[in-house]
Short mmCIF file of C-alpha atoms in Angstrom, two decimals:
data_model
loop_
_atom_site.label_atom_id
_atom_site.label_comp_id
_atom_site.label_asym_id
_atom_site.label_seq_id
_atom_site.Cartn_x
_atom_site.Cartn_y
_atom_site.Cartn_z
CA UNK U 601 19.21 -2.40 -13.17
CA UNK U 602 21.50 -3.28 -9.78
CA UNK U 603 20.74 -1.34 -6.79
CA UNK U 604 23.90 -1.04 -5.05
CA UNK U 605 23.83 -1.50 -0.83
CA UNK U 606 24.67 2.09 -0.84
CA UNK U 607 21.58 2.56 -2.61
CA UNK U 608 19.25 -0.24 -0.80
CA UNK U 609 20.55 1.37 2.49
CA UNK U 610 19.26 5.03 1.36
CA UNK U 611 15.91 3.19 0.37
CA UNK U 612 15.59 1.79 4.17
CA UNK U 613 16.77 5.30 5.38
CA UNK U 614 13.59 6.60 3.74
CA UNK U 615 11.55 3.74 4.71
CA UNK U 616 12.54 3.57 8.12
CA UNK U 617 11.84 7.10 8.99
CA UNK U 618 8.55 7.59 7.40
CA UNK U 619 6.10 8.60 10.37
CA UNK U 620 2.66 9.71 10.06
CA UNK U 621 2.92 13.37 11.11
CA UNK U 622 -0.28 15.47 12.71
CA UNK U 623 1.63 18.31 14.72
CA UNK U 624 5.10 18.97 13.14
CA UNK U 625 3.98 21.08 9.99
CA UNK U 626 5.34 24.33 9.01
CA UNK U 627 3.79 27.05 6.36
CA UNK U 628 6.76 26.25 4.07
CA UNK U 629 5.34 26.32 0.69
CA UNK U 630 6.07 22.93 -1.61
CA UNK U 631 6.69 23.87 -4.70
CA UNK U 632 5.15 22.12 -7.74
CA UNK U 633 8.23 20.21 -8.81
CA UNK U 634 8.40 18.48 -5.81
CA UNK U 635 4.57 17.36 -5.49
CA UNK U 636 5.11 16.41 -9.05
CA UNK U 637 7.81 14.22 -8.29
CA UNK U 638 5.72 12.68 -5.43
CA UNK U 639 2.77 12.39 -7.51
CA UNK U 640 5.01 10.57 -10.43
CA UNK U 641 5.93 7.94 -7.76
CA UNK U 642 2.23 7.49 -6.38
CA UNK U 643 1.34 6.93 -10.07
CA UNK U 644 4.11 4.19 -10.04
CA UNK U 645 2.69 2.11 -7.78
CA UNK U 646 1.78 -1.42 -8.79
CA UNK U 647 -1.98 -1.48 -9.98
CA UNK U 648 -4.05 -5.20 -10.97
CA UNK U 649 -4.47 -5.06 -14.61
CA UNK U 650 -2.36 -2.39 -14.82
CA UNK U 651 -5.47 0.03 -14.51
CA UNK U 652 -3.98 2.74 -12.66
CA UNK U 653 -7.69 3.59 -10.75
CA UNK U 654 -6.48 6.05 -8.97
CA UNK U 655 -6.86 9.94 -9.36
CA UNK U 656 -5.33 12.60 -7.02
CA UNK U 657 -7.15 15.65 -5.87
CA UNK U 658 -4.76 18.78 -4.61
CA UNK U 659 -6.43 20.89 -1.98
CA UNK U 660 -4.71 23.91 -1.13
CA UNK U 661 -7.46 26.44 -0.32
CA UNK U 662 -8.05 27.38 2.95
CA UNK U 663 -12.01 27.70 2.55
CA UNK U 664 -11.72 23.33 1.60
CA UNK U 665 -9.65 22.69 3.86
CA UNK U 666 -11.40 24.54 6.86
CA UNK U 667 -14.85 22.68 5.79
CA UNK U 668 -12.90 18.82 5.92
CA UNK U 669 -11.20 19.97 9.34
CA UNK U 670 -14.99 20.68 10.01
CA UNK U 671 -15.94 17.27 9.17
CA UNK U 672 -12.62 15.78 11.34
CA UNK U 673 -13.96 17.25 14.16
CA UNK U 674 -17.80 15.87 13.76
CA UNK U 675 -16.10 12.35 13.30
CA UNK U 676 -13.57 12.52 16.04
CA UNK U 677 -16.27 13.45 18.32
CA UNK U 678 -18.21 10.29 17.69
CA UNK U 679 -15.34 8.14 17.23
CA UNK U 680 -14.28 9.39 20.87
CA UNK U 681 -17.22 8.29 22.45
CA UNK U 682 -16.70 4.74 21.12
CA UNK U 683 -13.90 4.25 23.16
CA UNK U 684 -13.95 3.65 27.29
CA UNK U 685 -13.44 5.48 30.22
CA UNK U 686 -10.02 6.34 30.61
CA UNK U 687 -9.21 5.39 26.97
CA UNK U 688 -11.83 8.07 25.52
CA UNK U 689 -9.92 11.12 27.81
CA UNK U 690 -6.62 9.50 26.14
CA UNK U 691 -8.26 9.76 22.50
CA UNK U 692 -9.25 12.97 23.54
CA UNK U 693 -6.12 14.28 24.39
CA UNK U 694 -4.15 13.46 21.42
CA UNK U 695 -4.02 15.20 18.00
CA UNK U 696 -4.83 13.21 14.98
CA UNK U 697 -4.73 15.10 12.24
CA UNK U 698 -3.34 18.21 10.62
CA UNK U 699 -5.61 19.17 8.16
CA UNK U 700 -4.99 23.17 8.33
CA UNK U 701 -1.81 23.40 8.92
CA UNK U 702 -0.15 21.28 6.35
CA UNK U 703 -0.26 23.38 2.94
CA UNK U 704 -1.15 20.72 0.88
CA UNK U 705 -3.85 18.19 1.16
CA UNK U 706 -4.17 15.47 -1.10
CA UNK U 707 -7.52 13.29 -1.91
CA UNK U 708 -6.54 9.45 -3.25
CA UNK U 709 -9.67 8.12 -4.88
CA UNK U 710 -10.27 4.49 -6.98
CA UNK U 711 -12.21 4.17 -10.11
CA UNK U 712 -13.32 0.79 -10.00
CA UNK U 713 -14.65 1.08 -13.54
CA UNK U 714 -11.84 2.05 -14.95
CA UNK U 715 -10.92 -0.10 -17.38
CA UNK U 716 -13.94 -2.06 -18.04
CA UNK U 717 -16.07 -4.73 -15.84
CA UNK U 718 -12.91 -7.89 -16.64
CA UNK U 719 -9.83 -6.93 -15.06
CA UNK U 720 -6.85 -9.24 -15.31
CA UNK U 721 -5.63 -10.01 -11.75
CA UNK U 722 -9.37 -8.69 -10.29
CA UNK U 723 -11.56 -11.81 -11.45
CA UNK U 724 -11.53 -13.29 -8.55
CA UNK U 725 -10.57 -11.29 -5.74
CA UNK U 726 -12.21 -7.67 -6.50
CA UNK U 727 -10.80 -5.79 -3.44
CA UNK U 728 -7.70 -6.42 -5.82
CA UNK U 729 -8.53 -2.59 -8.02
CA UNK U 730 -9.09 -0.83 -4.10
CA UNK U 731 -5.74 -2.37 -2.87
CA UNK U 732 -4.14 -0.94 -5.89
CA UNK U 733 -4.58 2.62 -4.82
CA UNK U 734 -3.52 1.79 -1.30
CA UNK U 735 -0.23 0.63 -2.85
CA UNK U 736 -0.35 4.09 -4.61
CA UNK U 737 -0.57 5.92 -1.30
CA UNK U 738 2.09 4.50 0.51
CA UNK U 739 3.94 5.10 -3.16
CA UNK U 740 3.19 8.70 -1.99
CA UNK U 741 3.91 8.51 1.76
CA UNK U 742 7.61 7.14 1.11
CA UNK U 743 8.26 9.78 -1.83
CA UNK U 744 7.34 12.30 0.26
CA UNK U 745 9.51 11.33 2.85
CA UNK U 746 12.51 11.40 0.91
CA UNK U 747 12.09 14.63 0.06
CA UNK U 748 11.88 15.37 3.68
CA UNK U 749 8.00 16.06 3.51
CA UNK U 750 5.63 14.77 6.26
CA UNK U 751 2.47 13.20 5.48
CA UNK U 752 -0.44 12.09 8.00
CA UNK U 753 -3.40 10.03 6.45
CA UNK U 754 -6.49 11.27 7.96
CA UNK U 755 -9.07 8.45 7.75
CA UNK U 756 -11.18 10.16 10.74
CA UNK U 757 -13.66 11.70 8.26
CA UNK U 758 -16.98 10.42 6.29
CA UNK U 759 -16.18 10.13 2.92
CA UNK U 760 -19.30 12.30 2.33
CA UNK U 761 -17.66 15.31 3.81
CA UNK U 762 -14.36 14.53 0.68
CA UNK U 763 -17.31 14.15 -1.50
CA UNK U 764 -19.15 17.48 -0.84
CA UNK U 765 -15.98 19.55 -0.16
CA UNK U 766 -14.08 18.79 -3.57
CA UNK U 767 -17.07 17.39 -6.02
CA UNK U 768 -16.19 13.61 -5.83
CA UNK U 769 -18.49 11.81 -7.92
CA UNK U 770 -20.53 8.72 -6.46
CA UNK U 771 -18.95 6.17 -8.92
CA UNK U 772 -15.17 6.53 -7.29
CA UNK U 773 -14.10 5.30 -3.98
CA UNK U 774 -12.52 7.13 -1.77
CA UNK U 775 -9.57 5.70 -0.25
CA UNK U 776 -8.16 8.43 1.85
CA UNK U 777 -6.94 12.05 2.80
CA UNK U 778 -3.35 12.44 2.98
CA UNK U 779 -1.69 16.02 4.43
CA UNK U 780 1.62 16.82 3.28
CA UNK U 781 4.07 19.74 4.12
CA UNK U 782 7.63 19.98 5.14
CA UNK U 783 8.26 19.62 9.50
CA UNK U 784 9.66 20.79 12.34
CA UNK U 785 10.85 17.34 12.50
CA UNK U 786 10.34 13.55 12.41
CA UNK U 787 9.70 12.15 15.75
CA UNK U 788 12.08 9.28 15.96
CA UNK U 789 8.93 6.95 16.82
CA UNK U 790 5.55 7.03 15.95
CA UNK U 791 3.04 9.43 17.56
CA UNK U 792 0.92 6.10 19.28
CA UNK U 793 3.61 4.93 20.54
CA UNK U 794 5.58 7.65 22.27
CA UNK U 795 1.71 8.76 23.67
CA UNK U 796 1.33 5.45 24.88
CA UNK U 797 -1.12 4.28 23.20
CA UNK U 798 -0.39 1.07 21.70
CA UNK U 799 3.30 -0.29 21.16
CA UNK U 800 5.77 -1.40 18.58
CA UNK U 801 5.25 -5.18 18.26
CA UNK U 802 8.00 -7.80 17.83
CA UNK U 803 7.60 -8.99 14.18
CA UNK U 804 9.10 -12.09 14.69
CA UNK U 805 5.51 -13.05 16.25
CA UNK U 806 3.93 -12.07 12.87
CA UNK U 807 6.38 -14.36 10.66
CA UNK U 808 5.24 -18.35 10.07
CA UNK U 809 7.07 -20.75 8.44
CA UNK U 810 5.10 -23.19 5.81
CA UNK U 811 2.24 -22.78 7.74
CA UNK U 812 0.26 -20.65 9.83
CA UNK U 813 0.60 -21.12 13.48
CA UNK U 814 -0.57 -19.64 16.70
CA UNK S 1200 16.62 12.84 10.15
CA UNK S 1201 17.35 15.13 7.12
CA UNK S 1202 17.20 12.93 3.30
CA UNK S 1203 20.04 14.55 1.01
CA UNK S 1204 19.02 14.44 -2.33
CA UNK S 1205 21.71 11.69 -3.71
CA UNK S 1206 19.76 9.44 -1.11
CA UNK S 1207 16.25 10.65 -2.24
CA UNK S 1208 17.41 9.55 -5.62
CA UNK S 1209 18.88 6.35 -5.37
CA UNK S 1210 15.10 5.75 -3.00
CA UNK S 1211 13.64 6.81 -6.68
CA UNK S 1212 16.07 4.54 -8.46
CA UNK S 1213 14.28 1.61 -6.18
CA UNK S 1214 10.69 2.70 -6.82
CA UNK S 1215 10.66 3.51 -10.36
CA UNK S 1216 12.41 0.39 -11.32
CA UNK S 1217 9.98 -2.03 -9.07
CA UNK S 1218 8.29 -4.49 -10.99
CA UNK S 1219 6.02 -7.03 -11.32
CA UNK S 1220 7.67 -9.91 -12.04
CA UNK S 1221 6.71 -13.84 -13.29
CA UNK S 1222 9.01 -14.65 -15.39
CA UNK S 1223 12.70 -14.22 -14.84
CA UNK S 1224 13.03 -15.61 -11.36
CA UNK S 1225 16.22 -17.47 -10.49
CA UNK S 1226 16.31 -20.19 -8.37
CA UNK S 1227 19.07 -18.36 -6.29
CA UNK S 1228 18.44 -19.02 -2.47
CA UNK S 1229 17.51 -15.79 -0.62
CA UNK S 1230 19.41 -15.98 2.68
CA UNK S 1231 17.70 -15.12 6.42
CA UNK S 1232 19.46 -12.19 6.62
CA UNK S 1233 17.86 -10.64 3.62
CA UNK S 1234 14.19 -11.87 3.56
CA UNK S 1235 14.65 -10.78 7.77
CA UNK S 1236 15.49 -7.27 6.12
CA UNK S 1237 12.45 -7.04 3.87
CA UNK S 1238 9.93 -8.70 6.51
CA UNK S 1239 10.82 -5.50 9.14
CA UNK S 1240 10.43 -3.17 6.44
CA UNK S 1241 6.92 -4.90 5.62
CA UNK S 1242 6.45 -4.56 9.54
CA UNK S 1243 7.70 -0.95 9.57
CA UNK S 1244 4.43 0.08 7.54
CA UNK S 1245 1.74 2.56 8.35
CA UNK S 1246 -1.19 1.12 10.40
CA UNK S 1247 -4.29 2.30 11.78
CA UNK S 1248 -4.53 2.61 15.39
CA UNK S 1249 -0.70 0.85 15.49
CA UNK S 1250 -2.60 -2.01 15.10
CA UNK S 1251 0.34 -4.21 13.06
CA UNK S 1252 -2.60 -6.28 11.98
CA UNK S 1253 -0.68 -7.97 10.03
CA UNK S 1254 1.35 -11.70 9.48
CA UNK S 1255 3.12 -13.13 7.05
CA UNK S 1256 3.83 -16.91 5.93
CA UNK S 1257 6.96 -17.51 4.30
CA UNK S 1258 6.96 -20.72 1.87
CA UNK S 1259 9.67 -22.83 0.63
CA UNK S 1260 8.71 -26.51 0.44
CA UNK S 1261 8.07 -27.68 -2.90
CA UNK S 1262 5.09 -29.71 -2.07
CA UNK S 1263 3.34 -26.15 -0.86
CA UNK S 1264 3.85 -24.30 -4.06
CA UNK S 1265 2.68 -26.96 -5.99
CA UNK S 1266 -1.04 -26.93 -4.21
CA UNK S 1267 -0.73 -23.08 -4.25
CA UNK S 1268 0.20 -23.27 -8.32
CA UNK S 1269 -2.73 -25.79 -9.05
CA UNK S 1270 -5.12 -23.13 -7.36
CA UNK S 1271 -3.89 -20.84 -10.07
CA UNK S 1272 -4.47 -22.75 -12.43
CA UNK S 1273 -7.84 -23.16 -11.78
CA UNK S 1274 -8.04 -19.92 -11.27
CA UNK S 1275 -6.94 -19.15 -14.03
CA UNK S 1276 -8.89 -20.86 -16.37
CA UNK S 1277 -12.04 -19.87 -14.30
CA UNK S 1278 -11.03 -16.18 -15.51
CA UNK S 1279 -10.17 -16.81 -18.59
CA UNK S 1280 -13.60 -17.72 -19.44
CA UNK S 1281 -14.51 -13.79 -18.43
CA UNK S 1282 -12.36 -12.23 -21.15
CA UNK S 1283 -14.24 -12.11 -25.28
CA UNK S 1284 -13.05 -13.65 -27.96
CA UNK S 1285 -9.29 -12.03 -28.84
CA UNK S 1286 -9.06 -10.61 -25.65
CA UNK S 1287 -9.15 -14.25 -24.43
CA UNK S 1288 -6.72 -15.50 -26.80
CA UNK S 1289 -4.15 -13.04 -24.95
CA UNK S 1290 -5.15 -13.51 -21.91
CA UNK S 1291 -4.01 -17.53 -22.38
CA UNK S 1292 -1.05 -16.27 -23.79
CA UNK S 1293 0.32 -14.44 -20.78
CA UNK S 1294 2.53 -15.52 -17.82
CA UNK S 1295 0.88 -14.14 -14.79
CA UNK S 1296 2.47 -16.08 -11.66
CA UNK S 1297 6.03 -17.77 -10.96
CA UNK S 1298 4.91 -19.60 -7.93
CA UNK S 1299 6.80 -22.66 -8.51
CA UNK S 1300 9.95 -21.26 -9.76
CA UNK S 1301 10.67 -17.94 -7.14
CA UNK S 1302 12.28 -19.56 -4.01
CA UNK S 1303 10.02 -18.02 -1.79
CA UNK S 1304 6.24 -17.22 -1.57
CA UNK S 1305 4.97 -15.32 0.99
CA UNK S 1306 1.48 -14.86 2.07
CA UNK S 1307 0.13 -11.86 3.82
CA UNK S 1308 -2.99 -11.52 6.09
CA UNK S 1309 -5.03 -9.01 8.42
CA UNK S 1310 -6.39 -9.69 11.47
CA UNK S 1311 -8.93 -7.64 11.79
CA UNK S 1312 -9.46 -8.14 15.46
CA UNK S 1313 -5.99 -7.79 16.99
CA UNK S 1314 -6.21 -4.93 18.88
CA UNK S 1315 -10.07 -4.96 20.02
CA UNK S 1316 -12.81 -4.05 18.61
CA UNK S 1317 -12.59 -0.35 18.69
CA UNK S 1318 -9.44 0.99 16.95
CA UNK S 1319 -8.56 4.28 16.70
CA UNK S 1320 -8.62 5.97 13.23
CA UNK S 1321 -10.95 2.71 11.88
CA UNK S 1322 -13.82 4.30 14.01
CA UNK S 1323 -15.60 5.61 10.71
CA UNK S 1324 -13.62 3.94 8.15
CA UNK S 1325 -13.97 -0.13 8.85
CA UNK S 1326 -11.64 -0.88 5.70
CA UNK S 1327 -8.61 0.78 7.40
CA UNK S 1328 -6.87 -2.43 8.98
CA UNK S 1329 -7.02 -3.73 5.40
CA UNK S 1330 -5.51 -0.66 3.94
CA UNK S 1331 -2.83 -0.70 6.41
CA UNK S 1332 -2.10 -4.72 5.45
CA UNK S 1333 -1.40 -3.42 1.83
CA UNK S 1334 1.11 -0.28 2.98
CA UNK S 1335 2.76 -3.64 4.64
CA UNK S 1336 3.04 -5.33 1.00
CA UNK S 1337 4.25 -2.00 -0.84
CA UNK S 1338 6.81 -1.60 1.59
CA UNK S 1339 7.37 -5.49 1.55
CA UNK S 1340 7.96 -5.13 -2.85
CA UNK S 1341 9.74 -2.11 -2.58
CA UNK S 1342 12.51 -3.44 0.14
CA UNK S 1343 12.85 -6.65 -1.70
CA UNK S 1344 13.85 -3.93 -4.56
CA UNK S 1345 16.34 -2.73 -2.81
CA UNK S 1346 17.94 -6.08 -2.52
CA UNK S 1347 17.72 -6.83 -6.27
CA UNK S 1348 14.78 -9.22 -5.32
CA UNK S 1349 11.66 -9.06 -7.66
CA UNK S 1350 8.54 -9.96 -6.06
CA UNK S 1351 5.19 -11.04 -7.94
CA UNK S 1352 1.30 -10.65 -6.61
CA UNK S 1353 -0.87 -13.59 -7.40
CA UNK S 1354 -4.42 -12.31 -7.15
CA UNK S 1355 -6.13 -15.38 -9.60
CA UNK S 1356 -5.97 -17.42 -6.95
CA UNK S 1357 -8.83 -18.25 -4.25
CA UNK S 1358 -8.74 -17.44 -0.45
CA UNK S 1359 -10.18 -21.06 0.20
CA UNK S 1360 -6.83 -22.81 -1.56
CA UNK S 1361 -4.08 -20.36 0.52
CA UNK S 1362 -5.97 -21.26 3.43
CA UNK S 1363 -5.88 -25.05 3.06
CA UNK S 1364 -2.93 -25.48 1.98
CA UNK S 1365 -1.04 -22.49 5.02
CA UNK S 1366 -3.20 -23.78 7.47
CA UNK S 1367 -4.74 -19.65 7.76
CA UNK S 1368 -8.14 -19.57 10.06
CA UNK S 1369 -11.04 -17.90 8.81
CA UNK S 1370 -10.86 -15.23 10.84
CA UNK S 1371 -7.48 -13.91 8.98
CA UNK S 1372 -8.37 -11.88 6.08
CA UNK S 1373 -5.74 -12.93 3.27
CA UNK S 1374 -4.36 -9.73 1.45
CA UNK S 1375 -2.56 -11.41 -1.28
CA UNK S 1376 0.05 -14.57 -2.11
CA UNK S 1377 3.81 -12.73 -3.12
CA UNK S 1378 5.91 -14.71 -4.76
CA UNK S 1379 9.89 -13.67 -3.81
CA UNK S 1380 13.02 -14.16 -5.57
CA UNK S 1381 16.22 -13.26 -7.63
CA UNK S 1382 15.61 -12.13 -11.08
CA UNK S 1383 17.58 -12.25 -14.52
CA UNK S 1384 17.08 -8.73 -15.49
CA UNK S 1385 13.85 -6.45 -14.26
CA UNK S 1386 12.17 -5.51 -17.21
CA UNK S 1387 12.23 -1.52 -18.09
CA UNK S 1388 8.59 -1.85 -18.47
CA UNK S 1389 5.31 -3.44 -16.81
CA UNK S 1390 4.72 -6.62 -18.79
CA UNK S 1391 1.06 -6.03 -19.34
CA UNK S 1392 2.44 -2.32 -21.31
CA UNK S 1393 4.85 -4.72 -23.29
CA UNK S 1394 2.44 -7.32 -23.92
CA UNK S 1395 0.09 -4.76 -25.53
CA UNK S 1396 -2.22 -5.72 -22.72
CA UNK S 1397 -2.62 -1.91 -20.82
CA UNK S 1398 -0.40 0.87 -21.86
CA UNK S 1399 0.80 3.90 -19.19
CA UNK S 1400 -1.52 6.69 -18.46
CA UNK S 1401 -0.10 10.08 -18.55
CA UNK S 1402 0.03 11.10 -14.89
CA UNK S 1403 -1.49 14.69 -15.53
CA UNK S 1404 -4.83 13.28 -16.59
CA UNK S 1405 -5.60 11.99 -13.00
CA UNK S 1406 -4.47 15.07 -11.09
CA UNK S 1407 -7.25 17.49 -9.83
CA UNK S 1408 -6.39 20.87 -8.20
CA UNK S 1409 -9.10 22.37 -5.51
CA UNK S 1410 -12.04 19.92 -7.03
CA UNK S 1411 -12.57 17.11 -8.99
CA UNK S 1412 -13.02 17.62 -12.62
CA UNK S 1413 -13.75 15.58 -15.65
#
């Protein structure tokens, strides 16, 4: 099947514009067609094996929600004091996640077990099954924003907190908790960047040719 | 930036049609323009922190891929021993790399220290950076989509033999080897469902709503 440059330049529109979005949510319900459609394209992603170890946990109770924000705010207050003098009032001063106001939150977990102990593609590097899921959440993140929903990935949290507050067996890893709800609007660059926090990096300093080089 | 829905679908048209490919590559040179294209969309992914921890080393000599291939192929034979008896005998009987006939590989990395020590949103989460390295290779297949380009990941393959042969220090983390190029036809399906290796999960069984359930 040809993608046509009309086609490849909507995908980059998508792309392009994705941001990860803390303070632009609205109340506007998302109806279950559309988190369907985003959830279709999450389970889409590439996975080793083809093992598909992910599962998807919808939160949209107030009561769960209120208890992770809970557990946010425990971790953001130690992860503050990791950081320096006049970096730690910075960190302090920005907003990192969205957890309450965003109607939907979604957990992304990996079950490592899922098809067995052997995995084709996993024998020999076994982060392989774990990177699988990540490729199912930014699967998620890119769906999303093409049907103009923001999502912000909330990785400020213990994963025992996910675990208590939606019944996450031991045996499944928990990659990450992803809010989701339509925006105000999507900031043109990313939230880091405008705060001044760390900048947008030329990536012709990331690309080698035949070989690694400094 | 508003996503109209014929735009939102022809970014579905890309995603649902990615695939995994090893087979059909074409020797077909992909020009600078193009692999420039895909390499800022790789660089346009999520990170923790901002960091853009990651780099990427694009390979075209012949002399490279044939190193890179003989690592396979040990490899592979190293994980075929893992697999019983008729599970075994298909394992040997699938193609699971094209690293000597796509023009281009491409090998992606994390550095783990670019930005300090401390990085915001990796505070409690330490796997983050590593995470963000693989949004970089979804966005990295999916662009390469978009340009008709398929794109393989060779995970039977050890971090010792990309790192001799690309000349990667130790203190890169190597995500994975992609292996880039033009394709005779992308496949409807994943080879492993057509191969009778792993067959597609119904999506429904892995969504959750509120909690985790069995």
């Amino acid at each position: 099947m040809k993608i046509t440059e009309a086609e490849r330049d909507s995908f980059y529109k998508v792309l392009f514009s994705r941001r990860d979005v803390r303070r632009e949510f609205l109340p506007t319900p998302i109806s279950d067609d559309v988190l369907n459609r985003i959830l279709l394209a999450a389970h889409h992603a590439p996975s080793v094996g083809f093992m598909q170890p992910w599962d998807f946990i919808v939160v949209s109770s107030e009561e769960t929600k209120k208890s992770i924000k809970q557990g946010f705010q425990e971790a953001n207050q130690q992860s503050a004091e990791m950081f320096e003098s006049d970096r730690k009032e910075k960190y302090q001063t920005l907003k990192l996640e969205g957890i309450e106001e965003a109607p939907i939150g979604i957990c992304l977990t990996c079950d490592r077990s899922r098809t067995g102990d052997v995995v084709l593609g996993r024998t020999i590097k076994p982060e392989m099954d774990l990177y699988s899921a990540v490729c199912a959440a930014q699967n998620l993140w890119l769906a999303a924003r093409s049907e103009n929903i923001g999502v912000g990935w909330v990785s400020i949290l213990h994963d025992k907190v996910l675990r208590k507050s939606l019944n996450i067996p031991n045996n499944l890893e928990i990659i990450g908790y992803f809010c989701l709800g339509y925006v105000e609007t999507f900031q043109e660059t990313p939230d880091l960047e405008r705060h001044g926090w760390q900048s947008r990096r030329e990536v012709n300093n990331f690309i080698h040719f035949e070989k690694w080089q400094k």
